[in-house]
mmCIF file of C-alpha atoms in Angstrom:
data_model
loop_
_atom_site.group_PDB
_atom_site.id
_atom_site.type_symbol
_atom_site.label_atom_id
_atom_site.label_comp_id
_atom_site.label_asym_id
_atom_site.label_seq_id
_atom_site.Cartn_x
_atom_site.Cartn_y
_atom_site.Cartn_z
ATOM 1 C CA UNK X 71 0.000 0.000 0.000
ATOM 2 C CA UNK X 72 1.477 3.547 -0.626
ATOM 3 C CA UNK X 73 2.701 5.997 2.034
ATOM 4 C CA UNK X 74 1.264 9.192 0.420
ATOM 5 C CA UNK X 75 2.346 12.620 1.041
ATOM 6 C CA UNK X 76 0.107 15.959 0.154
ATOM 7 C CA UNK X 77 2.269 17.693 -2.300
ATOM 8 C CA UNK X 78 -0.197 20.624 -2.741
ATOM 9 C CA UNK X 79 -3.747 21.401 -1.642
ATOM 10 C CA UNK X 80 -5.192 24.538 -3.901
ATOM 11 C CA UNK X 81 -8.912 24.699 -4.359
ATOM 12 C CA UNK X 82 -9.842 21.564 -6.174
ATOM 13 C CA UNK X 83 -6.618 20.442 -7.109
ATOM 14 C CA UNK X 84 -4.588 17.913 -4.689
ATOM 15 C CA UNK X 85 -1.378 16.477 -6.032
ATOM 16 C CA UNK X 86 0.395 13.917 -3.697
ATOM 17 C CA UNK X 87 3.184 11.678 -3.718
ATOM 18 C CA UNK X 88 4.214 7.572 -2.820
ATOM 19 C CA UNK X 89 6.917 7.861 -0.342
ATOM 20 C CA UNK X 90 8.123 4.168 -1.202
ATOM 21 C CA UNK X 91 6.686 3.951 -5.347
ATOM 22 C CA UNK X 92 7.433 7.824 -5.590
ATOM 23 C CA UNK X 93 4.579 7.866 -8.387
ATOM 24 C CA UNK X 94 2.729 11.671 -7.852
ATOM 25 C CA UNK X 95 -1.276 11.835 -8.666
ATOM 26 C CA UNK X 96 -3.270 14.548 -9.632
ATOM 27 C CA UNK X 97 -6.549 14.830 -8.386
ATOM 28 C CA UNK X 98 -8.868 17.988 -9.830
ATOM 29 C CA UNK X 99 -12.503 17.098 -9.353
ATOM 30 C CA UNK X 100 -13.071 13.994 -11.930
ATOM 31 C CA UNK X 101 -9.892 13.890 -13.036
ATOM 32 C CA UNK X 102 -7.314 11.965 -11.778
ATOM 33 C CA UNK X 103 -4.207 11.614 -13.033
ATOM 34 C CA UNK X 104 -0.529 9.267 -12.153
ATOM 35 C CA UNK X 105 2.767 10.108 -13.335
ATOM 36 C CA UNK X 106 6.266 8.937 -12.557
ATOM 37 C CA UNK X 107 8.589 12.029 -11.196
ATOM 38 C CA UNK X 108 9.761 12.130 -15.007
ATOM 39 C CA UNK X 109 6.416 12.077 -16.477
ATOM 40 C CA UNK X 110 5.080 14.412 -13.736
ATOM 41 C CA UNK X 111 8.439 17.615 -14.376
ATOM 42 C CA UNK X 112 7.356 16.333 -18.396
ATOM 43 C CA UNK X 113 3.743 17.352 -17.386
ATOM 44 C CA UNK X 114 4.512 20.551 -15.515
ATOM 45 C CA UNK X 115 6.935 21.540 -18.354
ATOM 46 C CA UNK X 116 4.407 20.928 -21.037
ATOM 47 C CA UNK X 117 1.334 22.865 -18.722
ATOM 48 C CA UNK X 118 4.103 26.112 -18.173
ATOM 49 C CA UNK X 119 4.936 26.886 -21.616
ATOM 50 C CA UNK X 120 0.724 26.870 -22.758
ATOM 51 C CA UNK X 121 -0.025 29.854 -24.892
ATOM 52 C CA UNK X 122 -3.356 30.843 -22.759
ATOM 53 C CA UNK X 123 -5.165 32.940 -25.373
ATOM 54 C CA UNK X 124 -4.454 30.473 -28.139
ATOM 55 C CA UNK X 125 -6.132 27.743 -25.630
ATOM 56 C CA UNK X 126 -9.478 29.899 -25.148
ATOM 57 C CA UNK X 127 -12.373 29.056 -26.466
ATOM 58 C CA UNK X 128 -15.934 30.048 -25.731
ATOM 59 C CA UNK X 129 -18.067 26.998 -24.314
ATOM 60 C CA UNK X 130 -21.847 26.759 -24.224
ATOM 61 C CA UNK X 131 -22.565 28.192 -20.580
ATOM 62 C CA UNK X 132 -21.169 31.652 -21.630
ATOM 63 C CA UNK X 133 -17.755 30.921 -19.979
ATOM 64 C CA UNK X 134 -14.127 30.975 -21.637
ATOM 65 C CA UNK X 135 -12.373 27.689 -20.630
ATOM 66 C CA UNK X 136 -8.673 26.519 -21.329
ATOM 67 C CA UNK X 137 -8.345 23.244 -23.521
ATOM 68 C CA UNK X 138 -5.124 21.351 -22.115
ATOM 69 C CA UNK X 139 -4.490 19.117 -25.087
ATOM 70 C CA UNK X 140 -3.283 15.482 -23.844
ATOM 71 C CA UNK X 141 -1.038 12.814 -25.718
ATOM 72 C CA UNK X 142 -4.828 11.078 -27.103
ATOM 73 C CA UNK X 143 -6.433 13.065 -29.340
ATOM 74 C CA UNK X 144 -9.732 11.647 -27.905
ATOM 75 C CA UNK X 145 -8.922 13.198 -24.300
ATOM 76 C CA UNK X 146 -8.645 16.834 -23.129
ATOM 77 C CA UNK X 147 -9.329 18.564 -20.050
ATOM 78 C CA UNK X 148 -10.739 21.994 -19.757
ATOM 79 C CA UNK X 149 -10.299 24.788 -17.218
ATOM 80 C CA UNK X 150 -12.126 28.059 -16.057
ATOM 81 C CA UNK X 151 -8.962 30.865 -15.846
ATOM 82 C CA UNK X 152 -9.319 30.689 -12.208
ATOM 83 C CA UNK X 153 -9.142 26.768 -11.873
ATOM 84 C CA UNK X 154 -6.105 26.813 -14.670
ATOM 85 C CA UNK X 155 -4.271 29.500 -12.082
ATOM 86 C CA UNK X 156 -4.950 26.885 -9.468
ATOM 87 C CA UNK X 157 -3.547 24.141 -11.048
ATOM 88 C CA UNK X 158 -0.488 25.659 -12.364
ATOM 89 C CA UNK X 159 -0.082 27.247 -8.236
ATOM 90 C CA UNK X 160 -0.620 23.397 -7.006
ATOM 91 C CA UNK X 161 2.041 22.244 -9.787
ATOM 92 C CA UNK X 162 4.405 24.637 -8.656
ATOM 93 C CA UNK X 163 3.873 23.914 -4.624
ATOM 94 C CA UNK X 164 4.120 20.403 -5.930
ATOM 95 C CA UNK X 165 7.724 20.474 -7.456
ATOM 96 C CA UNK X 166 8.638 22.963 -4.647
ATOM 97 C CA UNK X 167 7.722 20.429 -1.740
ATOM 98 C CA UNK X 168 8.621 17.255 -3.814
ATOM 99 C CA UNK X 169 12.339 19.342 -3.552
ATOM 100 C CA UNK X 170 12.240 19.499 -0.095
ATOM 101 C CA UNK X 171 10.881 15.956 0.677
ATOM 102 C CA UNK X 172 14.276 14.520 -1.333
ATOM 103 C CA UNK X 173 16.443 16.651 0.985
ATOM 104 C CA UNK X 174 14.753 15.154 3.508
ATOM 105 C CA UNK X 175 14.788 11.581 2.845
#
């Protein structure tokens, strides 16, 4: 069974890590998501250098959402500005605490 650690905590967004595995999850509302530690600074890369105005788009409600684009064509996950701000906060807290943890241990 894993030994997780809370990462970050930011609205909606948790992202934690296996002390013995060291696989990190995202969890935002329905989504959850695994990575290895690669995968995960791959991820975080990938999420920091999103053009945000190209990745508007208007959705039926009346509200602009974000579009992250995802490896399947078929899959894509979709933000509110404020949720996207969130996430990328949580991702950084993330990478910040998964720093100090490896001093740590």
């Amino acid at each position: 069974m894993c030994q997780t650690i809370v990462l970050s905590s930011k609205e909606s967004v948790v992202i934690s890590q296996c002390m013995d595995c060291k696989m990190l999850t995202i969890w935002h509302q329905n989504i959850l998501l695994t990575f290895t530690p690669a995968q995960f600074r791959a991820f975080k890369s990938y999420t920091a250098k999103l053009n945000i105005e190209e990745s508007l788009f208007p959705f039926p409600d009346g509200e602009e959402r974000l579009i992250l684009h995802t490896p399947y064509h078929d899959i894509r996950f979709t933000f509110t500005l404020e949720e996207w701000e969130d996430f990328k906060i949580a991702l950084n807290e993330a990478v910040y605490m998964q720093n100090i943890y490896q001093m740590i241990y």
